[in-house]
CSV table of C-alpha atoms and ligand atoms in Angstrom, one decimal:
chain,number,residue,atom,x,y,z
Y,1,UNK,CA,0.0,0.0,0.0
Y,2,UNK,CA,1.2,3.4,-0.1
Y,3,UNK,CA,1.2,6.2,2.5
Y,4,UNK,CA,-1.1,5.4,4.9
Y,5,UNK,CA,-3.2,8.8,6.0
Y,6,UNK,CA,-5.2,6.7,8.1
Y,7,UNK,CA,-3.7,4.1,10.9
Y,8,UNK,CA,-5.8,2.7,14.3
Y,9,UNK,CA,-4.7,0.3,16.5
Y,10,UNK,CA,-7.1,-1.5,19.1
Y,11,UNK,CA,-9.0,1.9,18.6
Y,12,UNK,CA,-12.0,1.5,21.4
Y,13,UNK,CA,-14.8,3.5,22.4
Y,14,UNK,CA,-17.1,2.5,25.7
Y,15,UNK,CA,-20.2,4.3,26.9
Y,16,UNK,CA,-20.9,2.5,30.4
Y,17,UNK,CA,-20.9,-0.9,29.7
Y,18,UNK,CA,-21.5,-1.1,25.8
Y,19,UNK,CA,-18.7,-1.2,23.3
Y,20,UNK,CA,-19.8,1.2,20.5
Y,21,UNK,CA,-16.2,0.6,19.1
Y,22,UNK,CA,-14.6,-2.4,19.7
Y,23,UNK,CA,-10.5,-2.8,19.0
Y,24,UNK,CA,-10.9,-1.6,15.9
Y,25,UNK,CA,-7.6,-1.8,13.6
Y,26,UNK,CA,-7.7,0.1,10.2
Y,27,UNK,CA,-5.3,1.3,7.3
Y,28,UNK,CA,-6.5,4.0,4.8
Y,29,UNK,CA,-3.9,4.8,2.2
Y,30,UNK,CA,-3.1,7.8,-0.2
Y,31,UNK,CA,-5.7,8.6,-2.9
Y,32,UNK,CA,-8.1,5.7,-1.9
Y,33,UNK,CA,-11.9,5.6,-1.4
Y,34,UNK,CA,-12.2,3.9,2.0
Y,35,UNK,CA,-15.7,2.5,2.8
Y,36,UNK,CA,-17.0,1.7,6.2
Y,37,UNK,CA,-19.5,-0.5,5.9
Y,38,UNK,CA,-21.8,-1.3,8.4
Y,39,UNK,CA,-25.8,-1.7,9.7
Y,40,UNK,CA,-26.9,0.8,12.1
Y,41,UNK,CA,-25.4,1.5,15.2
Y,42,UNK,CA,-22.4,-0.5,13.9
Y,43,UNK,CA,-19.7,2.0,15.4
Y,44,UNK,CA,-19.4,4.2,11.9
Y,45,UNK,CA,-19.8,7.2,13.5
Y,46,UNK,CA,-18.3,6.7,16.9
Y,47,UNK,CA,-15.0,5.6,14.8
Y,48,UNK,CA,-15.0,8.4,12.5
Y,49,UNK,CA,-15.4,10.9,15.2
Y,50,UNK,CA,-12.5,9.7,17.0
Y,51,UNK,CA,-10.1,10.1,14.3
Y,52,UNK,CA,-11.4,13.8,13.9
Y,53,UNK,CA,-11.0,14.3,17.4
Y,54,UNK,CA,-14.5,15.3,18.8
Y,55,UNK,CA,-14.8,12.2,20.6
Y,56,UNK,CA,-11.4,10.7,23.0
Y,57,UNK,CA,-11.3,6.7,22.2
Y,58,UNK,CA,-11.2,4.7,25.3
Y,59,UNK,CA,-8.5,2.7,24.6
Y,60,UNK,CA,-6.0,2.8,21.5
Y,61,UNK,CA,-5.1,4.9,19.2
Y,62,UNK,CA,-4.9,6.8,15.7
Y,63,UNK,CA,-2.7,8.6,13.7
Y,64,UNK,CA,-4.4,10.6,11.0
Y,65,UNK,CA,-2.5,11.7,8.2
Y,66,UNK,CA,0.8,11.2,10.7
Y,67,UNK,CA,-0.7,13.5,13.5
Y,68,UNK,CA,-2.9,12.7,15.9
Y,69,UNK,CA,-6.7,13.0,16.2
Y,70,UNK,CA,-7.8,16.6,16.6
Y,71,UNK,CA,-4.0,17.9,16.2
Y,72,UNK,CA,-4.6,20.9,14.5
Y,73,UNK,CA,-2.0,20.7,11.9
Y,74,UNK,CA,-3.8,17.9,10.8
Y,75,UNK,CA,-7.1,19.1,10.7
Y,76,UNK,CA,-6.3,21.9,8.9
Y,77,UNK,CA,-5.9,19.0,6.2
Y,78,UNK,CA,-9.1,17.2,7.0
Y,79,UNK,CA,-12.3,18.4,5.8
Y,80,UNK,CA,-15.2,16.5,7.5
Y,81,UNK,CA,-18.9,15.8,6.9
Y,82,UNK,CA,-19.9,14.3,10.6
Y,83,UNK,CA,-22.7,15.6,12.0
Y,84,UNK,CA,-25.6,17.5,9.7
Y,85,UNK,CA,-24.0,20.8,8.6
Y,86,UNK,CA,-25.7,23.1,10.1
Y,87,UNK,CA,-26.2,25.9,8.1
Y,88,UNK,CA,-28.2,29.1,8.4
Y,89,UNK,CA,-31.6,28.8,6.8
Y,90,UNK,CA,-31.6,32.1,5.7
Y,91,UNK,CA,-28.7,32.9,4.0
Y,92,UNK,CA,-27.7,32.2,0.6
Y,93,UNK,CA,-25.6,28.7,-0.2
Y,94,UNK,CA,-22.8,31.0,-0.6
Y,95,UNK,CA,-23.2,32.9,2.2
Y,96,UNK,CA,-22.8,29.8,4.5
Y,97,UNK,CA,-19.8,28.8,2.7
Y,98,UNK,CA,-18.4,32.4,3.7
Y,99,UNK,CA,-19.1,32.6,7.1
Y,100,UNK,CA,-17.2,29.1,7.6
Y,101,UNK,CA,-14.6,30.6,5.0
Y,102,UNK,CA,-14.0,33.8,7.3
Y,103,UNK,CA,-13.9,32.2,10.3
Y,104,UNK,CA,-10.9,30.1,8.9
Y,105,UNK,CA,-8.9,33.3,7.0
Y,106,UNK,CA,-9.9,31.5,3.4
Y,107,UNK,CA,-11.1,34.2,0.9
Y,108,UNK,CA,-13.7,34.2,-1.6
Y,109,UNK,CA,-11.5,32.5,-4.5
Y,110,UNK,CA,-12.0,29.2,-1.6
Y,111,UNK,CA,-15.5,29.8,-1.5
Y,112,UNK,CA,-16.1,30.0,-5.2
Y,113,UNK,CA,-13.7,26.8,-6.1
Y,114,UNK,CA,-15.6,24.9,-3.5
Y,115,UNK,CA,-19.2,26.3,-4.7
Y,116,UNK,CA,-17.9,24.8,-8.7
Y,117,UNK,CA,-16.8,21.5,-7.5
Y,118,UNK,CA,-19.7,20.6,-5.7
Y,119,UNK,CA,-22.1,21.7,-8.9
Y,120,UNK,CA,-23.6,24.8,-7.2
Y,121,UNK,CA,-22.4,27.9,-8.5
Y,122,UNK,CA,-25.6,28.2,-10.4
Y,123,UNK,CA,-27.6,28.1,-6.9
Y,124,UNK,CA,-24.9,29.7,-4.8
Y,125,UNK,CA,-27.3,32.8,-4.4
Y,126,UNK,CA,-30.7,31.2,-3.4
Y,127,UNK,CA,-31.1,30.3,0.5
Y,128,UNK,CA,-30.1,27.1,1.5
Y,129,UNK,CA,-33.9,26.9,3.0
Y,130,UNK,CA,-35.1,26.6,-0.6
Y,131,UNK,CA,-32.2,23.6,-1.4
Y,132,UNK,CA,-33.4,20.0,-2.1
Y,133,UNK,CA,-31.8,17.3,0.0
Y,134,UNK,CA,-29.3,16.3,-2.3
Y,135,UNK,CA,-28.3,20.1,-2.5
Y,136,UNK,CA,-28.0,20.8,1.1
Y,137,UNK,CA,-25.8,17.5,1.1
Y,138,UNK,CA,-23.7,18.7,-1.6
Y,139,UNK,CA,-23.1,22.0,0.0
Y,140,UNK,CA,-22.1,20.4,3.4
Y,141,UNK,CA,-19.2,18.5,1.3
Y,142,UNK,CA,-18.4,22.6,-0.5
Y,143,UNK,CA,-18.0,23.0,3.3
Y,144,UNK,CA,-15.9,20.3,3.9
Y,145,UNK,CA,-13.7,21.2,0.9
Y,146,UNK,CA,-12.6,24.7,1.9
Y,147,UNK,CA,-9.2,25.0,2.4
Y,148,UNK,CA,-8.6,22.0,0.1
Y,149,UNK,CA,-8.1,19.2,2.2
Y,150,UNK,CA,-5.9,16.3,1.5
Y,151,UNK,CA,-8.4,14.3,3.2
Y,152,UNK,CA,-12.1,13.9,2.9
Y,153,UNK,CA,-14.1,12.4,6.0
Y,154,UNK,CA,-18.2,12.2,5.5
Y,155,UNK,CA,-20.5,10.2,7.5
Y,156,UNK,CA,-22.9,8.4,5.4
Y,157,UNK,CA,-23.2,11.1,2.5
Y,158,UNK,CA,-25.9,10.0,0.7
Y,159,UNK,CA,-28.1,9.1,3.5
Y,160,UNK,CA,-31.7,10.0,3.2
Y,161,UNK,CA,-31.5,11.6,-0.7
Y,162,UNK,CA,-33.0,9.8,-3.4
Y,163,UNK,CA,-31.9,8.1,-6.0
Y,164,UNK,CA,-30.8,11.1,-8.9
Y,165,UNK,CA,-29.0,12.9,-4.8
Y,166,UNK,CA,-27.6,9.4,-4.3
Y,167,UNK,CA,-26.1,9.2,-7.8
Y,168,UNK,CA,-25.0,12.9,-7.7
Y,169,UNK,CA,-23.3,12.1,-4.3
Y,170,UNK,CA,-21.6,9.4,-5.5
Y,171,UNK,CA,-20.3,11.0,-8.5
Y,172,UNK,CA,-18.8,13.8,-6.8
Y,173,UNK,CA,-16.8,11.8,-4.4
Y,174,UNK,CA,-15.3,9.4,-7.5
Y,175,UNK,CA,-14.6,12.9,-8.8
Y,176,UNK,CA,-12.9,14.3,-5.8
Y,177,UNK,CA,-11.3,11.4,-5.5
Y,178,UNK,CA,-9.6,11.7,-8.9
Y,179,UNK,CA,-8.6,15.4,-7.8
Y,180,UNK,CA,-6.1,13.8,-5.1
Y,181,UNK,CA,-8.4,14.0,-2.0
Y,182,UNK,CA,-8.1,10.5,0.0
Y,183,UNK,CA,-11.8,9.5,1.3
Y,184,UNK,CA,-13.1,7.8,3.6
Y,185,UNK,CA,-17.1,7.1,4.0
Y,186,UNK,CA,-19.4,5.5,6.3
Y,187,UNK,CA,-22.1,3.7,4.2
Y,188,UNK,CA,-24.7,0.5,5.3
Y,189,UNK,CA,-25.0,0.0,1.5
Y,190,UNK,CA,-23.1,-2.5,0.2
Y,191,UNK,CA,-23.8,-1.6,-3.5
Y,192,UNK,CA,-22.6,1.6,-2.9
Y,193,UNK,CA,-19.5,0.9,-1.5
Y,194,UNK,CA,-18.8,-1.4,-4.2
Y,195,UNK,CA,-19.5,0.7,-6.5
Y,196,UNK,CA,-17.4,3.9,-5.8
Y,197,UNK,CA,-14.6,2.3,-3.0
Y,198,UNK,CA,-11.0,1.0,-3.5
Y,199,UNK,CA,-11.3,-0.7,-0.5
Y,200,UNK,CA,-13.9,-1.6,2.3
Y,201,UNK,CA,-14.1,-2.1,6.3
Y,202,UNK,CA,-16.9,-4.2,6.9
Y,203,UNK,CA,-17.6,-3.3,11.0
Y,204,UNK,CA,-20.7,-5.2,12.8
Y,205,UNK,CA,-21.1,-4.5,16.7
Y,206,UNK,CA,-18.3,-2.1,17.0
Y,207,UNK,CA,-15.9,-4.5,15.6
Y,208,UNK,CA,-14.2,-4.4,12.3
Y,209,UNK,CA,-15.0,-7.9,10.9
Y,210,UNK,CA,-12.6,-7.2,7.5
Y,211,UNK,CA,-10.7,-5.0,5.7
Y,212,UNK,CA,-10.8,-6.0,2.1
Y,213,UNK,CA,-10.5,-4.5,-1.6
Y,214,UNK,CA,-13.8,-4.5,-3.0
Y,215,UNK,CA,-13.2,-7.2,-5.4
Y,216,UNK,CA,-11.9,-9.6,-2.4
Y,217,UNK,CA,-15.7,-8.4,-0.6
Y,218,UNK,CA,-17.8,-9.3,-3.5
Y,219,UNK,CA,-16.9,-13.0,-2.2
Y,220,UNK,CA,-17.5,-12.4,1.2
Y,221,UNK,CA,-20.3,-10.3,0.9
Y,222,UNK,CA,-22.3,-13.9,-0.4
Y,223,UNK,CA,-21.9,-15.2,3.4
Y,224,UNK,CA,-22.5,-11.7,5.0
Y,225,UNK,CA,-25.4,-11.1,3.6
Y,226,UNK,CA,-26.7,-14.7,5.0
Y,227,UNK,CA,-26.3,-13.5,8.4
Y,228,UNK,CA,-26.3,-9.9,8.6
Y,229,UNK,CA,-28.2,-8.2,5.7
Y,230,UNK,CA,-27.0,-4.9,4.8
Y,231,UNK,CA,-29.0,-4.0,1.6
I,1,ATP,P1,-25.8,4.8,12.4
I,1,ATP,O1,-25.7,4.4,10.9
I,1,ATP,O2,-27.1,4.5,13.0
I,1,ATP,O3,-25.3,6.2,12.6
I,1,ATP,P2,-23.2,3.9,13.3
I,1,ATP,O4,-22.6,2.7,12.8
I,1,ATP,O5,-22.7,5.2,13.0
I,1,ATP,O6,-24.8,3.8,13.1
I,1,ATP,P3,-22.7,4.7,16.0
I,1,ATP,O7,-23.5,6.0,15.9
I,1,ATP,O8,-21.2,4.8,16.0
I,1,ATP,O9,-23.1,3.7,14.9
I,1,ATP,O10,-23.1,4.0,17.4
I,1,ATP,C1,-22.5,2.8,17.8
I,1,ATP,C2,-23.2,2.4,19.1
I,1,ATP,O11,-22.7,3.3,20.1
I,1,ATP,C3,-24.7,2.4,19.1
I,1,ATP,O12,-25.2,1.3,19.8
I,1,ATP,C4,-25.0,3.7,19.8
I,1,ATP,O13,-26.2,3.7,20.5
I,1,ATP,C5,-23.8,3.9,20.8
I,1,ATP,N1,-23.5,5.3,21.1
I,1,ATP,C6,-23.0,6.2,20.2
I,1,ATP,N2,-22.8,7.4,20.7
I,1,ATP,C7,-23.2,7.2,22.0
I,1,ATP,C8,-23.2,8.1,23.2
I,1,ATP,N3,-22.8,9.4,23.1
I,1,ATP,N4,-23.6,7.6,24.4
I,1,ATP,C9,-24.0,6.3,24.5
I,1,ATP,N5,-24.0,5.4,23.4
I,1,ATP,C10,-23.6,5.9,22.2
Protein backbone atom coordinates (compact mmCIF):
# COMPACT_ATOMS: atom_id res chain seq x y z
CA UNK A 1 0.00 0.00 0.00
CA UNK A 2 1.22 3.41 -0.13
CA UNK A 3 1.23 6.19 2.45
CA UNK A 4 -1.07 5.40 4.94
CA UNK A 5 -3.16 8.82 6.00
CA UNK A 6 -5.23 6.67 8.14
CA UNK A 7 -3.67 4.09 10.92
CA UNK A 8 -5.78 2.74 14.27
CA UNK A 9 -4.74 0.26 16.52
CA UNK A 10 -7.07 -1.47 19.09
CA UNK A 11 -9.02 1.87 18.63
CA UNK A 12 -12.00 1.46 21.43
CA UNK A 13 -14.79 3.48 22.43
CA UNK A 14 -17.07 2.45 25.74
CA UNK A 15 -20.23 4.34 26.94
CA UNK A 16 -20.92 2.49 30.41
CA UNK A 17 -20.90 -0.91 29.74
CA UNK A 18 -21.47 -1.11 25.84
CA UNK A 19 -18.69 -1.20 23.33
CA UNK A 20 -19.83 1.21 20.51
CA UNK A 21 -16.18 0.62 19.09
CA UNK A 22 -14.57 -2.43 19.68
CA UNK A 23 -10.48 -2.81 18.97
CA UNK A 24 -10.86 -1.57 15.88
CA UNK A 25 -7.64 -1.76 13.59
CA UNK A 26 -7.69 0.08 10.16
CA UNK A 27 -5.30 1.30 7.25
CA UNK A 28 -6.50 3.99 4.75
CA UNK A 29 -3.88 4.83 2.21
CA UNK A 30 -3.12 7.79 -0.21
CA UNK A 31 -5.66 8.63 -2.87
CA UNK A 32 -8.11 5.71 -1.89
CA UNK A 33 -11.85 5.61 -1.36
CA UNK A 34 -12.16 3.93 1.97
CA UNK A 35 -15.68 2.55 2.77
CA UNK A 36 -17.00 1.69 6.21
CA UNK A 37 -19.54 -0.47 5.90
CA UNK A 38 -21.80 -1.32 8.42
CA UNK A 39 -25.82 -1.73 9.72
CA UNK A 40 -26.93 0.81 12.13
CA UNK A 41 -25.43 1.45 15.19
CA UNK A 42 -22.37 -0.51 13.88
CA UNK A 43 -19.69 1.99 15.41
CA UNK A 44 -19.36 4.18 11.95
CA UNK A 45 -19.84 7.16 13.54
CA UNK A 46 -18.28 6.73 16.88
CA UNK A 47 -15.02 5.58 14.80
CA UNK A 48 -15.03 8.40 12.47
CA UNK A 49 -15.44 10.89 15.25
CA UNK A 50 -12.51 9.70 16.98
CA UNK A 51 -10.13 10.08 14.33
CA UNK A 52 -11.41 13.84 13.92
CA UNK A 53 -11.03 14.34 17.37
CA UNK A 54 -14.54 15.34 18.81
CA UNK A 55 -14.84 12.16 20.61
CA UNK A 56 -11.39 10.72 22.96
CA UNK A 57 -11.27 6.75 22.21
CA UNK A 58 -11.15 4.72 25.34
CA UNK A 59 -8.46 2.68 24.63
CA UNK A 60 -6.05 2.76 21.48
CA UNK A 61 -5.11 4.87 19.16
CA UNK A 62 -4.86 6.79 15.67
CA UNK A 63 -2.68 8.56 13.72
CA UNK A 64 -4.44 10.56 10.99
CA UNK A 65 -2.53 11.68 8.21
CA UNK A 66 0.79 11.21 10.66
CA UNK A 67 -0.68 13.49 13.48
CA UNK A 68 -2.90 12.69 15.95
CA UNK A 69 -6.73 13.01 16.23
CA UNK A 70 -7.84 16.57 16.58
CA UNK A 71 -3.96 17.89 16.18
CA UNK A 72 -4.58 20.90 14.52
CA UNK A 73 -1.96 20.70 11.93
CA UNK A 74 -3.83 17.88 10.75
CA UNK A 75 -7.13 19.13 10.75
CA UNK A 76 -6.35 21.88 8.91
CA UNK A 77 -5.91 19.04 6.24
CA UNK A 78 -9.15 17.23 7.05
CA UNK A 79 -12.32 18.37 5.77
CA UNK A 80 -15.24 16.52 7.55
CA UNK A 81 -18.89 15.81 6.90
CA UNK A 82 -19.89 14.31 10.58
CA UNK A 83 -22.73 15.64 11.98
CA UNK A 84 -25.55 17.53 9.73
CA UNK A 85 -23.98 20.79 8.63
CA UNK A 86 -25.71 23.09 10.05
CA UNK A 87 -26.15 25.88 8.06
CA UNK A 88 -28.18 29.07 8.36
CA UNK A 89 -31.60 28.80 6.84
CA UNK A 90 -31.62 32.09 5.67
CA UNK A 91 -28.65 32.88 4.02
CA UNK A 92 -27.67 32.17 0.59
CA UNK A 93 -25.57 28.66 -0.23
CA UNK A 94 -22.76 31.02 -0.58
CA UNK A 95 -23.18 32.86 2.23
CA UNK A 96 -22.80 29.81 4.49
CA UNK A 97 -19.80 28.79 2.68
CA UNK A 98 -18.36 32.36 3.72
CA UNK A 99 -19.13 32.59 7.12
CA UNK A 100 -17.16 29.09 7.61
CA UNK A 101 -14.61 30.56 4.95
CA UNK A 102 -14.00 33.85 7.26
CA UNK A 103 -13.94 32.20 10.30
CA UNK A 104 -10.90 30.08 8.91
CA UNK A 105 -8.90 33.30 7.04
CA UNK A 106 -9.94 31.53 3.41
CA UNK A 107 -11.08 34.17 0.93
CA UNK A 108 -13.66 34.15 -1.61
CA UNK A 109 -11.49 32.47 -4.49
CA UNK A 110 -11.95 29.21 -1.59
CA UNK A 111 -15.54 29.82 -1.52
CA UNK A 112 -16.10 29.99 -5.24
CA UNK A 113 -13.71 26.84 -6.06
CA UNK A 114 -15.64 24.95 -3.48
CA UNK A 115 -19.22 26.31 -4.66
CA UNK A 116 -17.94 24.82 -8.65
CA UNK A 117 -16.78 21.50 -7.51
CA UNK A 118 -19.72 20.63 -5.69
CA UNK A 119 -22.07 21.67 -8.86
CA UNK A 120 -23.56 24.76 -7.19
CA UNK A 121 -22.39 27.85 -8.46
CA UNK A 122 -25.55 28.18 -10.35
CA UNK A 123 -27.63 28.06 -6.92
CA UNK A 124 -24.95 29.70 -4.79
CA UNK A 125 -27.28 32.80 -4.36
CA UNK A 126 -30.75 31.22 -3.38
CA UNK A 127 -31.11 30.26 0.47
CA UNK A 128 -30.08 27.15 1.53
CA UNK A 129 -33.88 26.90 2.97
CA UNK A 130 -35.13 26.63 -0.59
CA UNK A 131 -32.22 23.59 -1.37
CA UNK A 132 -33.38 19.96 -2.12
CA UNK A 133 -31.76 17.33 0.02
CA UNK A 134 -29.30 16.35 -2.34
CA UNK A 135 -28.33 20.14 -2.45
CA UNK A 136 -28.00 20.81 1.12
CA UNK A 137 -25.80 17.49 1.08
CA UNK A 138 -23.69 18.74 -1.56
CA UNK A 139 -23.06 22.01 -0.02
CA UNK A 140 -22.09 20.45 3.37
CA UNK A 141 -19.23 18.46 1.35
CA UNK A 142 -18.36 22.57 -0.54
CA UNK A 143 -18.01 23.02 3.35
CA UNK A 144 -15.92 20.27 3.95
CA UNK A 145 -13.71 21.16 0.88
CA UNK A 146 -12.64 24.71 1.88
CA UNK A 147 -9.21 25.00 2.38
CA UNK A 148 -8.64 22.00 0.10
CA UNK A 149 -8.08 19.24 2.18
CA UNK A 150 -5.93 16.34 1.50
CA UNK A 151 -8.39 14.30 3.17
CA UNK A 152 -12.11 13.86 2.86
CA UNK A 153 -14.13 12.41 6.00
CA UNK A 154 -18.15 12.16 5.53
CA UNK A 155 -20.48 10.17 7.47
CA UNK A 156 -22.92 8.35 5.43
CA UNK A 157 -23.22 11.07 2.51
CA UNK A 158 -25.91 9.96 0.73
CA UNK A 159 -28.06 9.07 3.47
CA UNK A 160 -31.68 10.02 3.16
CA UNK A 161 -31.51 11.64 -0.69
CA UNK A 162 -33.03 9.84 -3.42
CA UNK A 163 -31.89 8.11 -6.02
CA UNK A 164 -30.81 11.07 -8.88
CA UNK A 165 -29.02 12.88 -4.78
CA UNK A 166 -27.63 9.44 -4.27
CA UNK A 167 -26.12 9.23 -7.78
CA UNK A 168 -25.00 12.90 -7.72
CA UNK A 169 -23.31 12.14 -4.32
CA UNK A 170 -21.56 9.35 -5.48
CA UNK A 171 -20.32 10.97 -8.51
CA UNK A 172 -18.85 13.80 -6.78
CA UNK A 173 -16.81 11.81 -4.35
CA UNK A 174 -15.28 9.40 -7.46
CA UNK A 175 -14.59 12.92 -8.77
CA UNK A 176 -12.88 14.31 -5.76
CA UNK A 177 -11.31 11.44 -5.54
CA UNK A 178 -9.64 11.66 -8.89
CA UNK A 179 -8.60 15.44 -7.84
CA UNK A 180 -6.08 13.81 -5.13
CA UNK A 181 -8.42 14.04 -1.98
CA UNK A 182 -8.05 10.53 -0.03
CA UNK A 183 -11.79 9.54 1.28
CA UNK A 184 -13.14 7.84 3.64
CA UNK A 185 -17.10 7.14 4.01
CA UNK A 186 -19.43 5.52 6.30
CA UNK A 187 -22.08 3.66 4.23
CA UNK A 188 -24.72 0.52 5.33
CA UNK A 189 -25.01 -0.01 1.50
CA UNK A 190 -23.14 -2.54 0.21
CA UNK A 191 -23.80 -1.62 -3.46
CA UNK A 192 -22.56 1.65 -2.89
CA UNK A 193 -19.53 0.89 -1.45
CA UNK A 194 -18.83 -1.44 -4.25
CA UNK A 195 -19.48 0.70 -6.46
CA UNK A 196 -17.38 3.89 -5.78
CA UNK A 197 -14.56 2.31 -3.04
CA UNK A 198 -11.05 0.98 -3.53
CA UNK A 199 -11.30 -0.68 -0.48
CA UNK A 200 -13.94 -1.61 2.29
CA UNK A 201 -14.06 -2.10 6.34
CA UNK A 202 -16.94 -4.15 6.87
CA UNK A 203 -17.64 -3.27 10.99
CA UNK A 204 -20.67 -5.19 12.82
CA UNK A 205 -21.12 -4.46 16.66
CA UNK A 206 -18.32 -2.15 16.98
CA UNK A 207 -15.86 -4.55 15.58
CA UNK A 208 -14.23 -4.43 12.32
CA UNK A 209 -15.01 -7.89 10.89
CA UNK A 210 -12.56 -7.16 7.51
CA UNK A 211 -10.67 -4.98 5.73
CA UNK A 212 -10.83 -5.97 2.13
CA UNK A 213 -10.54 -4.50 -1.57
CA UNK A 214 -13.76 -4.51 -3.05
CA UNK A 215 -13.20 -7.20 -5.42
CA UNK A 216 -11.89 -9.63 -2.37
CA UNK A 217 -15.72 -8.39 -0.57
CA UNK A 218 -17.77 -9.27 -3.54
CA UNK A 219 -16.89 -12.96 -2.17
CA UNK A 220 -17.47 -12.38 1.21
CA UNK A 221 -20.34 -10.32 0.86
CA UNK A 222 -22.30 -13.86 -0.44
CA UNK A 223 -21.91 -15.19 3.37
CA UNK A 224 -22.45 -11.70 5.01
CA UNK A 225 -25.44 -11.09 3.62
CA UNK A 226 -26.66 -14.73 5.00
CA UNK A 227 -26.32 -13.55 8.41
CA UNK A 228 -26.34 -9.91 8.61
CA UNK A 229 -28.20 -8.22 5.70
CA UNK A 230 -27.04 -4.91 4.80
CA UNK A 231 -29.04 -4.03 1.64
P1 LIG B 1 -25.77 4.83 12.36
O1 LIG B 1 -25.71 4.44 10.93
O2 LIG B 1 -27.10 4.53 13.00
O3 LIG B 1 -25.28 6.22 12.65
P2 LIG B 1 -23.24 3.87 13.34
O4 LIG B 1 -22.63 2.66 12.75
O5 LIG B 1 -22.70 5.18 12.96
O6 LIG B 1 -24.79 3.81 13.11
P3 LIG B 1 -22.68 4.72 16.02
O7 LIG B 1 -23.50 5.97 15.92
O8 LIG B 1 -21.22 4.84 15.97
O9 LIG B 1 -23.15 3.69 14.92
O10 LIG B 1 -23.12 3.99 17.35
C1 LIG B 1 -22.52 2.77 17.79
C2 LIG B 1 -23.17 2.38 19.11
O11 LIG B 1 -22.73 3.28 20.13
C3 LIG B 1 -24.69 2.44 19.10
O12 LIG B 1 -25.18 1.35 19.83
C4 LIG B 1 -24.98 3.74 19.79
O13 LIG B 1 -26.22 3.68 20.45
C5 LIG B 1 -23.82 3.87 20.77
N1 LIG B 1 -23.49 5.29 21.06
C6 LIG B 1 -23.01 6.17 20.17
N2 LIG B 1 -22.80 7.38 20.74
C7 LIG B 1 -23.17 7.23 22.04
C8 LIG B 1 -23.19 8.11 23.18
N3 LIG B 1 -22.79 9.38 23.09
N4 LIG B 1 -23.62 7.61 24.36
C9 LIG B 1 -24.00 6.31 24.46
N5 LIG B 1 -24.01 5.44 23.43
C10 LIG B 1 -23.60 5.88 22.25
Amino acid sequence: MTDSIVVTEGLTKRYGAQTAVDAVRMRVGAGEIYGFLGPNGAGKTTTLRMLVGLIRPSAGRATVLGRPPGDPAALRRIGVLIEGPGFYPYLSGADNLRVLADYRGLGGAAVAEALDRVGLTARAGDRFRTYSLGMKQRLGVGAALLGRPDLLILDEPTNGLDPAGMAEMRELIVALAADGHTVVLSSHLLGEVQEICDRVGVISGGRLLTESTVAELRGAATILLRADPLE
